[in-house]
Short mmCIF file of C-alpha atoms in Angstrom, two decimals:
data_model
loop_
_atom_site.label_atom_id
_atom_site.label_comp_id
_atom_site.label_asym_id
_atom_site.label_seq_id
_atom_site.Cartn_x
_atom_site.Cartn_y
_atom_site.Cartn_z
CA UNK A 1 -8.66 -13.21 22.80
CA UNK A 2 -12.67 -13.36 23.14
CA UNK A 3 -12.36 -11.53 26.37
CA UNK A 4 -10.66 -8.29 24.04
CA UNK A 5 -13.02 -9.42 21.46
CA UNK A 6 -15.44 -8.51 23.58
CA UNK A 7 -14.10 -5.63 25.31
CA UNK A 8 -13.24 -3.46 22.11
CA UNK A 9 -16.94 -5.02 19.93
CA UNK A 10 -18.91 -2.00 18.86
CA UNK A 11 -22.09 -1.43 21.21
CA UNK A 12 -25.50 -1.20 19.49
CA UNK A 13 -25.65 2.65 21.17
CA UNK A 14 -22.93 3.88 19.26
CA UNK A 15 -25.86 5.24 16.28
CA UNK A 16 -26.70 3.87 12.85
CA UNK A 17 -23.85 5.18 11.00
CA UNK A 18 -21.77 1.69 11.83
CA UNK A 19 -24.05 -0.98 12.69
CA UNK A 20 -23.69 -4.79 11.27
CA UNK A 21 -26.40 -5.78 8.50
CA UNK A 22 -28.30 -8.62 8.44
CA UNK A 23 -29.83 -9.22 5.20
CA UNK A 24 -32.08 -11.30 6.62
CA UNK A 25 -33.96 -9.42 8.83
CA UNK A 26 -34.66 -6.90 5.81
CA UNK A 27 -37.65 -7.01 3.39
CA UNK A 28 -37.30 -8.93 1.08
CA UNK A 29 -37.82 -6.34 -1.86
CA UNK A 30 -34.57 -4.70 -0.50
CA UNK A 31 -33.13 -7.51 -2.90
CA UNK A 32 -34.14 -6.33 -6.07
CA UNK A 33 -31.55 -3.63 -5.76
CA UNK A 34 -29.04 -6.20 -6.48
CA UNK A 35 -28.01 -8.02 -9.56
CA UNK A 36 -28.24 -11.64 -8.09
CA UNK A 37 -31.05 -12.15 -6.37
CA UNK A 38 -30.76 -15.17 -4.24
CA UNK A 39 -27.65 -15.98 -2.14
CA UNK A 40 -25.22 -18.49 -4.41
CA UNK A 41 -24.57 -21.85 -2.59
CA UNK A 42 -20.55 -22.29 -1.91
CA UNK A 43 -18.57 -24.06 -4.44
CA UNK A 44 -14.95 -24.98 -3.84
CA UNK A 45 -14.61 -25.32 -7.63
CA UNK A 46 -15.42 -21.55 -7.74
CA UNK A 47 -13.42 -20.90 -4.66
CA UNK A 48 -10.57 -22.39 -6.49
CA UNK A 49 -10.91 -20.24 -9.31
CA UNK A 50 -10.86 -16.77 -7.10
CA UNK A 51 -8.17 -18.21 -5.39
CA UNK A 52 -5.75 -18.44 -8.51
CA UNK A 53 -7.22 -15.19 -10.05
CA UNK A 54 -5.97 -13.89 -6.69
CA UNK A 55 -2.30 -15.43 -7.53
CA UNK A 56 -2.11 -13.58 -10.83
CA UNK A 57 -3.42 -9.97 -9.17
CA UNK A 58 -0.06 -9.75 -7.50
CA UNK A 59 1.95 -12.40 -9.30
CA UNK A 60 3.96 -9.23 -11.15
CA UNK A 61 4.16 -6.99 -7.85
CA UNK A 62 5.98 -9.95 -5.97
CA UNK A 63 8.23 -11.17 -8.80
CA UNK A 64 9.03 -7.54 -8.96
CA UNK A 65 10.27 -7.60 -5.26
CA UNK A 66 12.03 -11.28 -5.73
CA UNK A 67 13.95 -9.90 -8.68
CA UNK A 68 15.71 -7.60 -6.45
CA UNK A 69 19.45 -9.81 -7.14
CA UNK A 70 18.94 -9.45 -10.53
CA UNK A 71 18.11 -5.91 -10.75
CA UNK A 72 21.30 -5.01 -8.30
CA UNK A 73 23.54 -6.70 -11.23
CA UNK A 74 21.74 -4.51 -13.85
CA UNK A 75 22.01 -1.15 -11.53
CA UNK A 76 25.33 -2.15 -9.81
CA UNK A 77 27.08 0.84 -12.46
CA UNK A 78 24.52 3.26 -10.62
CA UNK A 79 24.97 3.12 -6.92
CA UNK A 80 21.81 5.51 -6.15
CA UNK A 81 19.86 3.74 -8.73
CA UNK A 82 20.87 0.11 -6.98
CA UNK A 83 20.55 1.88 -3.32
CA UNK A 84 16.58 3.50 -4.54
CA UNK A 85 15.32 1.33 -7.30
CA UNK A 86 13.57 -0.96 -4.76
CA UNK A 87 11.51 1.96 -3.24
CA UNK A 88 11.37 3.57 -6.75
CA UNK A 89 9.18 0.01 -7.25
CA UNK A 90 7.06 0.65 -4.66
CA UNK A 91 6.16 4.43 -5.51
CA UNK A 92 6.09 3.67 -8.73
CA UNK A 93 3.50 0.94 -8.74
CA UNK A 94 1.38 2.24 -6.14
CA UNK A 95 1.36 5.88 -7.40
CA UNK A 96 0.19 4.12 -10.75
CA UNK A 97 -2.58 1.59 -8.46
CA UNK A 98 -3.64 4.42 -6.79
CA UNK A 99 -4.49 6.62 -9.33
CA UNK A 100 -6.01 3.87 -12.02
CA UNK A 101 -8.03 2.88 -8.53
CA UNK A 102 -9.45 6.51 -7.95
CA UNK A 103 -10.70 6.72 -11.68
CA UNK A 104 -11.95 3.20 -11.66
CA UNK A 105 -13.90 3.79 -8.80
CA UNK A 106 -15.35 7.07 -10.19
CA UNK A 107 -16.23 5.71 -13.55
CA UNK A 108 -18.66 3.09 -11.97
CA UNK A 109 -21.90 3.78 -14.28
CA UNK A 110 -21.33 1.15 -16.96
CA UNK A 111 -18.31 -0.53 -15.51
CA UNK A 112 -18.38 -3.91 -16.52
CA UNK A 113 -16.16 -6.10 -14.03
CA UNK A 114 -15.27 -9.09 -16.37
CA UNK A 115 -13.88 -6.81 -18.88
CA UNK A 116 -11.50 -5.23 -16.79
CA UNK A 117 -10.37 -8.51 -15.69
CA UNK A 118 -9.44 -9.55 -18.88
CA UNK A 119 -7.73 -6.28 -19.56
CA UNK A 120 -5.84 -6.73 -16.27
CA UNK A 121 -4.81 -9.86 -17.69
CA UNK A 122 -3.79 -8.72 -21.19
CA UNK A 123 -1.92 -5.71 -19.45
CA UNK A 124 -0.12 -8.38 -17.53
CA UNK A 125 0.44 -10.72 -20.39
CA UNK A 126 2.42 -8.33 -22.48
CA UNK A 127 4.72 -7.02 -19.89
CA UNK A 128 5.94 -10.27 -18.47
CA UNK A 129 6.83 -10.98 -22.18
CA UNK A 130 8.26 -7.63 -22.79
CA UNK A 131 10.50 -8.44 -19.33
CA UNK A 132 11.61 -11.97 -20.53
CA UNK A 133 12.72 -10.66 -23.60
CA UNK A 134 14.72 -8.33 -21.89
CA UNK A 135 16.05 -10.29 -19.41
CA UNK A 136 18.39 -11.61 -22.89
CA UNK A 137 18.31 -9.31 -25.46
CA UNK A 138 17.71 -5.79 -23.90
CA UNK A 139 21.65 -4.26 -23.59
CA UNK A 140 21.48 -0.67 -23.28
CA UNK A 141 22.28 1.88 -20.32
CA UNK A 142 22.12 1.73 -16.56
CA UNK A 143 19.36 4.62 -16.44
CA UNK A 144 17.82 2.99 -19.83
CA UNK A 145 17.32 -0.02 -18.21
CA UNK A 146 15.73 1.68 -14.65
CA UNK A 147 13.40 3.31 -16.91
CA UNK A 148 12.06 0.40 -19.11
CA UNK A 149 11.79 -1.09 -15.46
CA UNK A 150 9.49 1.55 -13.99
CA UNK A 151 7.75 1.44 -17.62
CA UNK A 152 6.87 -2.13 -16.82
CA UNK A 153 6.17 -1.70 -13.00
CA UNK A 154 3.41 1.34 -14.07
CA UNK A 155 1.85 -1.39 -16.47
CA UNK A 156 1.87 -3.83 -13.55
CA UNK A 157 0.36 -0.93 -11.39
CA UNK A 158 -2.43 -0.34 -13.61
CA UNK A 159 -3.43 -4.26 -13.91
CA UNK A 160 -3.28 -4.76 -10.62
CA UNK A 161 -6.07 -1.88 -10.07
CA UNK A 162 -8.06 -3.30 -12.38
CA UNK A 163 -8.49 -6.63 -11.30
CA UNK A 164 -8.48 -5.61 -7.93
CA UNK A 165 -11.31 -3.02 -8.39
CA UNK A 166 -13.67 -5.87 -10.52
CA UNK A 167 -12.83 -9.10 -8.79
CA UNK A 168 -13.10 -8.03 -5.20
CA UNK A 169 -16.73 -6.35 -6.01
CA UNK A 170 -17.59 -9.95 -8.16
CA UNK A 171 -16.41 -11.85 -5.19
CA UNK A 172 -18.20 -9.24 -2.67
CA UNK A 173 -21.23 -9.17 -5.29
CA UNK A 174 -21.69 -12.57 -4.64
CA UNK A 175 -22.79 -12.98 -0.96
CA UNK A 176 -20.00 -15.41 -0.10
CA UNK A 177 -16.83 -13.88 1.78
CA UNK A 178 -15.24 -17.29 1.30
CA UNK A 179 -14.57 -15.78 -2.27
CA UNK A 180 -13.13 -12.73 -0.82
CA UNK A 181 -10.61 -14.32 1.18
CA UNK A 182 -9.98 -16.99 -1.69
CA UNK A 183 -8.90 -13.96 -3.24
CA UNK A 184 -7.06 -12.65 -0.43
CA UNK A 185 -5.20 -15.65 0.08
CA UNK A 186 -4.34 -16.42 -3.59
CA UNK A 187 -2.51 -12.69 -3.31
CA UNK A 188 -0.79 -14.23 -0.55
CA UNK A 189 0.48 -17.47 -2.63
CA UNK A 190 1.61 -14.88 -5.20
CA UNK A 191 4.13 -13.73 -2.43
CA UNK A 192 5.23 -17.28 -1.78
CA UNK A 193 5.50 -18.66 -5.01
CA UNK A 194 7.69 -16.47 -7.26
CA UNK A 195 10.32 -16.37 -4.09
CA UNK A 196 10.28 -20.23 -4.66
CA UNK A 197 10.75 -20.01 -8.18
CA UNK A 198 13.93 -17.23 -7.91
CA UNK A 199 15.70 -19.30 -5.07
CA UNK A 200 15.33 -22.75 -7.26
CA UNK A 201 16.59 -20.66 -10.56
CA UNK A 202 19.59 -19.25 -8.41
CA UNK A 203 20.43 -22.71 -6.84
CA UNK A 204 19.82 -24.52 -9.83
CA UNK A 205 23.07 -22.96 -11.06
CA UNK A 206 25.84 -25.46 -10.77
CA UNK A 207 28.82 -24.02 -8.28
CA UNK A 208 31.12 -24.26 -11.16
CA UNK A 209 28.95 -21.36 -13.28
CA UNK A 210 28.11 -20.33 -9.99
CA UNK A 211 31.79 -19.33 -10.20
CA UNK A 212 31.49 -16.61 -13.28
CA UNK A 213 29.87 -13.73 -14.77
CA UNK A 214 27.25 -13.06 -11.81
CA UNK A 215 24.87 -10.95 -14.34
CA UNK A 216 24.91 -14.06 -16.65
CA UNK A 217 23.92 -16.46 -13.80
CA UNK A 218 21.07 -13.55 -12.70
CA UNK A 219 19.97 -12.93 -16.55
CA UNK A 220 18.97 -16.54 -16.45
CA UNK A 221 17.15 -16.85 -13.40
CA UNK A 222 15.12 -13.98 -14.64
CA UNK A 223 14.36 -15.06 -17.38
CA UNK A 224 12.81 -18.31 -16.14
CA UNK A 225 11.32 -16.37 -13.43
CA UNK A 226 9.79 -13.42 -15.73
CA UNK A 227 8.40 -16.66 -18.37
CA UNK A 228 6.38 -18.34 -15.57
CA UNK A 229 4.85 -15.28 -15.09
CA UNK A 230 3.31 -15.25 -18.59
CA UNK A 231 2.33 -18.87 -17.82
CA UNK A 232 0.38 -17.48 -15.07
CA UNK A 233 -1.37 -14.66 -16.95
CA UNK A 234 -2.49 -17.31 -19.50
CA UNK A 235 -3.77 -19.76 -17.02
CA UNK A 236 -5.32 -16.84 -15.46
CA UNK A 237 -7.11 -16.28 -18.50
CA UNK A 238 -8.56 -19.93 -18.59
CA UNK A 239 -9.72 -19.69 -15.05
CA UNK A 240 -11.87 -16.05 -15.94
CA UNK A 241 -12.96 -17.90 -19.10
CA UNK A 242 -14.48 -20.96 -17.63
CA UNK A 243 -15.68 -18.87 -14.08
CA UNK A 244 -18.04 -16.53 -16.91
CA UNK A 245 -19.47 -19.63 -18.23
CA UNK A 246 -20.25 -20.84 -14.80
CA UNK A 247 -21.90 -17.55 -13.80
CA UNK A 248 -23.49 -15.78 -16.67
CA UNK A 249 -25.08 -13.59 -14.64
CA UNK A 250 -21.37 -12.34 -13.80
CA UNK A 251 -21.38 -10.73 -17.33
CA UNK A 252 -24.36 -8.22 -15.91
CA UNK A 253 -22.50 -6.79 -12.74
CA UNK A 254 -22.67 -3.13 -12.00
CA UNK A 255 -21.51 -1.29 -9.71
CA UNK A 256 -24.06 0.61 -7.94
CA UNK A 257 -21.82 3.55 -6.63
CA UNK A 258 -22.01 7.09 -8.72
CA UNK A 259 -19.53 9.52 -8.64
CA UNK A 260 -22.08 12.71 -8.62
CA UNK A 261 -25.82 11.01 -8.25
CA UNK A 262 -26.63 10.69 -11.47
CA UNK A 263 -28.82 7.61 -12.08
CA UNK A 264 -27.73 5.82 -15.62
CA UNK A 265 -29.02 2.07 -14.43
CA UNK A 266 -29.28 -0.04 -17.17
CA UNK A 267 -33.00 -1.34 -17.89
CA UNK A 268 -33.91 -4.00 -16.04
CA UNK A 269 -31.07 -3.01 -13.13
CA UNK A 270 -32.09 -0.90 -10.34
CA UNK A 271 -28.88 0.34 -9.24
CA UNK A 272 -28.79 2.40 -5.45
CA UNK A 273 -26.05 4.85 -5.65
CA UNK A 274 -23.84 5.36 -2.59
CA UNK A 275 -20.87 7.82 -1.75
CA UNK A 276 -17.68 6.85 -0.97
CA UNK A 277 -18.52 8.94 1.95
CA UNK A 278 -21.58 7.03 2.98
CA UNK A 279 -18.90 3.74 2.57
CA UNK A 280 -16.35 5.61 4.70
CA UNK A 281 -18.82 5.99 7.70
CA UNK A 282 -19.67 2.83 7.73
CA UNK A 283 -16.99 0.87 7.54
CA UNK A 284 -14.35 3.17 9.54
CA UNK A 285 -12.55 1.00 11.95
CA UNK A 286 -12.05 -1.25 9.24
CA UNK A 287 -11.03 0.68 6.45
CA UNK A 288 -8.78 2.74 9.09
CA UNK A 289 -7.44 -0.62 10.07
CA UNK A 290 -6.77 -1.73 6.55
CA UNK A 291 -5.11 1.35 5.48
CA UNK A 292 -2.57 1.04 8.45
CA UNK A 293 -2.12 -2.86 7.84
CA UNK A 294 -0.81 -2.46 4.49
CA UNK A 295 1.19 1.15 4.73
CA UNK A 296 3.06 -0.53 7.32
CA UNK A 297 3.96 -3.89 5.35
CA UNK A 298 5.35 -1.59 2.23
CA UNK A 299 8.80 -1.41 4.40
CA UNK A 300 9.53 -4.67 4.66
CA UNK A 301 11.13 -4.79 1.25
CA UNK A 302 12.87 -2.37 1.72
CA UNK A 303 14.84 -3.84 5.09
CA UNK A 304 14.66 -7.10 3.05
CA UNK A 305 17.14 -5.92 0.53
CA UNK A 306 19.07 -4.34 2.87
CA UNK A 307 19.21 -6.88 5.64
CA UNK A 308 22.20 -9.41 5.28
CA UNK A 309 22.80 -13.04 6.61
CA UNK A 310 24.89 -12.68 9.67
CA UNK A 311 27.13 -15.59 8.36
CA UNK A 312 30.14 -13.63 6.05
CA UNK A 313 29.35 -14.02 2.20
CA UNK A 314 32.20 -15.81 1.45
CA UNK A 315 31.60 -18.37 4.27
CA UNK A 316 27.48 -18.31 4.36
CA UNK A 317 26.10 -21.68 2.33
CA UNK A 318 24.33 -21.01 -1.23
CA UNK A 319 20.74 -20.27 0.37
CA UNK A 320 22.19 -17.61 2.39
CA UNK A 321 24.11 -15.84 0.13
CA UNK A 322 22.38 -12.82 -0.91
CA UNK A 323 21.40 -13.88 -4.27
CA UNK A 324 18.98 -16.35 -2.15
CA UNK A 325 18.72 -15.14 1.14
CA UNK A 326 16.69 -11.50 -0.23
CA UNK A 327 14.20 -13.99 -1.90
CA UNK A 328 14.25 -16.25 1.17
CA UNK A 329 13.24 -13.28 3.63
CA UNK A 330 10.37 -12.43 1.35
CA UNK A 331 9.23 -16.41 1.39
CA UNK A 332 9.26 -16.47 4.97
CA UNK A 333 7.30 -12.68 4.99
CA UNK A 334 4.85 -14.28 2.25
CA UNK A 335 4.58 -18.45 3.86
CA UNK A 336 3.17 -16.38 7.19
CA UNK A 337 0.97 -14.09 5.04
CA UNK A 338 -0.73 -16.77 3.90
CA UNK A 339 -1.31 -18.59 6.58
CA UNK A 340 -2.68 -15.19 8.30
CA UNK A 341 -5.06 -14.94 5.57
CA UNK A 342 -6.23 -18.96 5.96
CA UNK A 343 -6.81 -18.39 9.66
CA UNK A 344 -9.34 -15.77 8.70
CA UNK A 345 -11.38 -18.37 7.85
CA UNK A 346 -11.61 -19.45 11.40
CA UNK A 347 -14.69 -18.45 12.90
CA UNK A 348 -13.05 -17.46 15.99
CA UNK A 349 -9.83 -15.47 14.49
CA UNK A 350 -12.60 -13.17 11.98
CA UNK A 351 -13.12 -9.86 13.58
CA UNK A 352 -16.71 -9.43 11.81
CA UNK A 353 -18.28 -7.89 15.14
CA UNK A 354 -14.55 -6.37 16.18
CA UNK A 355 -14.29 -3.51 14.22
CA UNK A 356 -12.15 -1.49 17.27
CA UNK A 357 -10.08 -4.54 17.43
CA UNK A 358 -8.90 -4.53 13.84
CA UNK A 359 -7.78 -1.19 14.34
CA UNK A 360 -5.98 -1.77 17.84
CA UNK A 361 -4.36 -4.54 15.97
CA UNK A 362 -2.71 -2.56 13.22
CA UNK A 363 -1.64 0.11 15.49
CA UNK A 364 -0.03 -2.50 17.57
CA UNK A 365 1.90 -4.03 14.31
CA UNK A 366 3.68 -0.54 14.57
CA UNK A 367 5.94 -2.31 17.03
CA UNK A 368 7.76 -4.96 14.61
CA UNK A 369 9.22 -1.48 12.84
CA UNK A 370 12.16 -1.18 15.65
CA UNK A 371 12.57 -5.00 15.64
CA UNK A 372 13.90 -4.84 11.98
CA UNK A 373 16.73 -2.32 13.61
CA UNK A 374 17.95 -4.56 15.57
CA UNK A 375 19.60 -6.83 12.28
CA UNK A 376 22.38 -7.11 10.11
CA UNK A 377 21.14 -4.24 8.14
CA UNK A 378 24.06 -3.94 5.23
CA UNK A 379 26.31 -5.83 7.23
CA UNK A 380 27.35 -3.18 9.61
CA UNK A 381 26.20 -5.83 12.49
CA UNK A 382 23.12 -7.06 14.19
CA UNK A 383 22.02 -6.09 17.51
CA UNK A 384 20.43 -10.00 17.61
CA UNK A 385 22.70 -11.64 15.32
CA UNK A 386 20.64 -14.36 14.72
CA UNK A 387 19.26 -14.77 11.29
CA UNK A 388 16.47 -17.04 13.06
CA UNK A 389 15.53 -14.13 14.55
CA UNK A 390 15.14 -11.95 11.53
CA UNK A 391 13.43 -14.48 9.05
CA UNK A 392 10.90 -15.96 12.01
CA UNK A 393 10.36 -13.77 14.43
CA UNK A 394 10.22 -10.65 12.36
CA UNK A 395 9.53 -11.54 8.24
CA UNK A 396 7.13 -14.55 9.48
CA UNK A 397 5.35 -12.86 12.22
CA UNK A 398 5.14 -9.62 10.60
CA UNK A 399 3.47 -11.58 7.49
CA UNK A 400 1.32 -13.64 9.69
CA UNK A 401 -0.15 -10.55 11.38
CA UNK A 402 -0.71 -8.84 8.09
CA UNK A 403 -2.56 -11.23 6.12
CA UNK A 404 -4.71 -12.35 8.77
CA UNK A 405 -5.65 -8.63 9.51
CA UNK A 406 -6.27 -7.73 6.09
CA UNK A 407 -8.21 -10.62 5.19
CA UNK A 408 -10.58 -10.26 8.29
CA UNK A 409 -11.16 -6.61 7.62
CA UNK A 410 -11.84 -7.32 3.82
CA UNK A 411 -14.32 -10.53 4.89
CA UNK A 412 -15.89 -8.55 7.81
CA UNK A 413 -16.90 -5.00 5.28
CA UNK A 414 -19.87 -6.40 3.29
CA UNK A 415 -21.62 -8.00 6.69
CA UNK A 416 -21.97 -3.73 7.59
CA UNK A 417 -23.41 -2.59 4.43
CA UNK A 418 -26.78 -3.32 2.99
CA UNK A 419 -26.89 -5.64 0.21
CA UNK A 420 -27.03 -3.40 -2.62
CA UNK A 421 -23.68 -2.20 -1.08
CA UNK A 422 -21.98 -4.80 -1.15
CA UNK A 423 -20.53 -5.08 -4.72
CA UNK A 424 -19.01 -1.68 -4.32
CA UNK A 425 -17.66 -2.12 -0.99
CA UNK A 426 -15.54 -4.75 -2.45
CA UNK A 427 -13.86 -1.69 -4.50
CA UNK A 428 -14.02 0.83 -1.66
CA UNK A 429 -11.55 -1.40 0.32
CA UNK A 430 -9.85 -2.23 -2.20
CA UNK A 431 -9.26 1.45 -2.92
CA UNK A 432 -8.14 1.67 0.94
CA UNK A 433 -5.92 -1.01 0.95
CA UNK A 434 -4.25 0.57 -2.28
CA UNK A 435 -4.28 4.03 -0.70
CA UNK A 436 -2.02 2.22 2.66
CA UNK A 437 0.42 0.94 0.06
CA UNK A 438 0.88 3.98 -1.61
CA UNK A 439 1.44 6.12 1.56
CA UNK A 440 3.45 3.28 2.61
CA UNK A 441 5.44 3.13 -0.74
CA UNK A 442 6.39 6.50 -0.07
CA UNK A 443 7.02 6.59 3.36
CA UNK A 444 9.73 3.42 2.79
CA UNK A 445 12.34 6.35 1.15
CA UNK A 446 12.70 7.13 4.55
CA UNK A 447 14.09 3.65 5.59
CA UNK A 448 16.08 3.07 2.18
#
C-alpha cells in the first residue's frame, strides 16, 4: 500500500495549480482572511455533535431506501411504478440536491451556515411527520400515493443540500478534518441505523399476524420507522442548538466564494473570493475521485431491491424473506460504509498526499458492477448462489471501499487550499459528491 502510495503521490514539478498547503509556512496575516483566527483545539464533545448532525443529513435518504417493502405493498397495483419507484427515488432526490446545491453555492455573499441548518432540519421535521401520518391515514390511489412520495423525497432532497452545503464548510471552516469525517461517518450510521430499525419493526411482527394482510404488517413498520425519524430531526435540533452556544463565533461564518467577483464582505470580515474554477484546479484528482465514488454507489439500491435470497420464499427463515433481507443488504452495504469512513482516520489509510491514488481507486471500484450480475437477481438464479457472497463480498466490500474513499478525499481537500479556502471547499465537494449521485441516480434506470 505505501509502496502505490508512493508511486501514484503528486511530484512537487507537476506546477502550482495542485500543490498541498501548509498553513504554517504562510504569513501569518494570510489569517485574517478567515473568520476564526486561531486553529480550535479538538473536542470529542464537538466531534460528537458533527457526528449525529451527520446521522440526520441522510437519516431521510436511507429510510427512504429501507422502506423499499413497504412501498412495493403500496405500488404492488402498478407494476412499472413498483419495478421504477426505487430509481424514481434516486433521480428524484438528487435532481432536487443537485439543483438546491448549485444555487446554494452561488448565493454565497450573505449565506449564513447555521440558518440553513436549522432550515434543513425544519424541512426534515415536517416531512417525516407528513410520512407517518400517511403511513395510517393516507388511502388514496396507486399514482396518488407515488406522487405524495416523490413530493416528500424532493423535500428530503432540498434538506439534505442544505445541511450538506453549511455543515461541511462549518466543519471545514474550522481547521479540524476530524469534524469532517465525524460528519462523514455519522452519514454512514444513517445508512446503518434505519435498516436496523425496519428489520426489528418487520420481525417484531408475531408469525401469527405475520400470517395476514401484508400491507397492514408493512403500514406498521413504517410508521414506527417514519416516527423515529422525527425523533431524529428533533434531537438534531438540540445538538445545532447547544454546538452555537459552544461556538459563537459559528453564528459569523461566511463563505468566501462569489459567484461573479463582486465583493459584499460584511464589515469587520475580509472575505477572498474564489471560483469554483480556481477550486476545480486544485483539488482535481480528488473531486474527480469523489464524483466517481459516489455515481457508482447510486446502483446498489437498485440491485438491492432486485436481488433475492437464494433460499425459496416460502422456505427462507424470517430475516431472509424479502421483507428483511432488502433492508439487510443495505445494513451490510451501510455496517462496511462506516467502517470505511472510521479507517480514514488512520493515518496510514488517508490519501492526503495521494491525490492520483484516490482516483485509481474509484476507477478500480468499477469492477464490483459485474460482481452484482453474478446473483439471484429476481430470482431467475445466481451465477454464485451464495447469499454470503452477495451480502459480504459484494454489499460489505462495496460499502467499505466507498466510505473510506469518500471520507479520505473529503478530509484530504482543505490540506490543498489556502486557509481562506477552506470553508468553501467544504461546499465545493460537497457539490461534487452531490453531482456523482445525481449522474449516478440517473444512470441506475439503466440497471432497474
Amino acid at each position: 500500500m505505501d509502496r502505490l502510495r508512493r508511486a501514484l503521490r503528486e511530484r512537487p514539478s507537476v506546477g502550482t495549480d495542485y500543490q498541498p498547503v501548509d498553513s504554517e509556512a504562510h504569513d501569518d496575516s494570510a489569517s485574517s482572511v478567515h473568520p476564526i483566527k486561531a486553529e480550535l483545539a479538538f473536542s470529542w464533545i464537538d466531534y460528537s455533535i458533527f457526528l449525529f448532525l451527520g446521522v440526520s443529513m441522510l437519516w431521510a435518504w436511507n429510510m427512504f431506501l429501507a422502506s423499499a417493502p413497504y412501498f412495493q405493498y403500496r405500488f404492488e397495483a402498478s407494476p412499472w411504478i413498483e419495478n421504477n419507484f426505487q430509481s424514481s427515488i434516486l433521480v428524484v432526490s438528487t435532481l432536487f440536491s443537485m439543483s438546491s446545491m448549485i444555487l446554494l453555492t452561488r448565493a454565497q455573499k450573505s449565506a449564513s451556515y447555521p440558518r440553513r441548518t436549522w432550515i434543513a432540519l425544519m424541512i426534515n421535521l415536517v416531512t417525516n411527520l407528513l410520512l407517518t401520518i400517511s403511513s395510517v391515514t393516507f388511502k388514496t390511489t396507486v399514482g396518488g400515493y407515488f406522487g405524495f412520495m416523490l413530493v416528500m423525497v424532493a423535500m428530503s432532497g432540498v434538506a439534505t443540500s442544505l445541511q450538506q452545503n453549511a455543515l461541511f464548510s462549518i466543519a471545514s471552516g474550522l481547521g479540524r478534518e476530524e469534524y469532517v469525517q465525524g460528519l462523514m461517518a455519522g452519514q454512514g450510521v444513517a445508512g446503518v441505523a434505519p435498516c436496523i430499525v425496519q428489520i426489528i419493526s418487520v420481525l417484531s411482527v408475531s408469525q401469527d399476524e405475520g400470517e395476514g394482510d401484508g400491507t397492514e404488517r408493512a403500514a406498521r413498520s413504517a410508521f414506527t420507522f417514519f416516527l423515529t425519524a422525527v425523533g431524529v430531526a428533533l434531537v438534531a435540533m438540540l445538538a445545532l442548538s447547544y454546538l452555537m452556544q459552544r461556538h459563537q463565533q459559528l453564528l459569523s461564518i461566511k463563505a468566501p466564494i462569489e459567484a461573479h467577483g463582486e465583493d459584499d464582505s460584511e464589515p469587520g470580515l475580509k472575505n477572498h473570493s474564489v471560483s469554483l474554477q480556481v477550486l476545480g484546479r486544485k483539488l482535481k484528482y480528488y473531486a474527480s475521485a469523489l464524483f466517481l465514488c459516489f455515481g457508482l454507489t447510486m446502483v446498489f439500491p437498485v440491485f438491492a431491491q432486485e436481488i433475492y435470497s437464494n433460499v425459496p420464499e416460502n422456505e427462507a427463515p424470517r430475516l431472509l424473506q424479502r421483507a428483511s433481507f432488502i433492508p439487510l443488504a443495505l445494513l451490510l452495504w451501510n455496517t462496511g460504509d462506516v467502517i470505511g469512513r472510521s479507517t480514514a482516520l488512520i493515518p496510514r489509510l488517508r490519501l492526503t498526499y495521494a491525490p492520483k491514488l484516490a482516483l485509481a481507486v474509484a476507477v478500480g471500484r468499477f469492477g464490483f458492477l459485474p460482481l452484482f450480475f453474478l446473483c439471484n437477481i429476481k430470482g431467475r438464479g445466481a451465477v454464485v448462489e451464495s447469499d454470503f457472497f452477495y451480502l459480504v463480498v459484494v454489499q460489505f466490500l462495496f460499502g467499505l471501499t466507498n466510505g473510506w474513499l469518500g471520507s479520505a478525499c473529503m478530509m484530504a481537500a482543505p490540506h490543498w487550499v489556502e486557509d481562506s479556502e477552506k470553508a468553501v471547499t467544504g461546499g465545493f465537494m460537497s457539490l461534487v459528491l452531490v453531482s456523482g449521485l445525481t449522474v449516478g441516480g440517473l444512470c441506475s434506470f439503466l440497471v432497474s
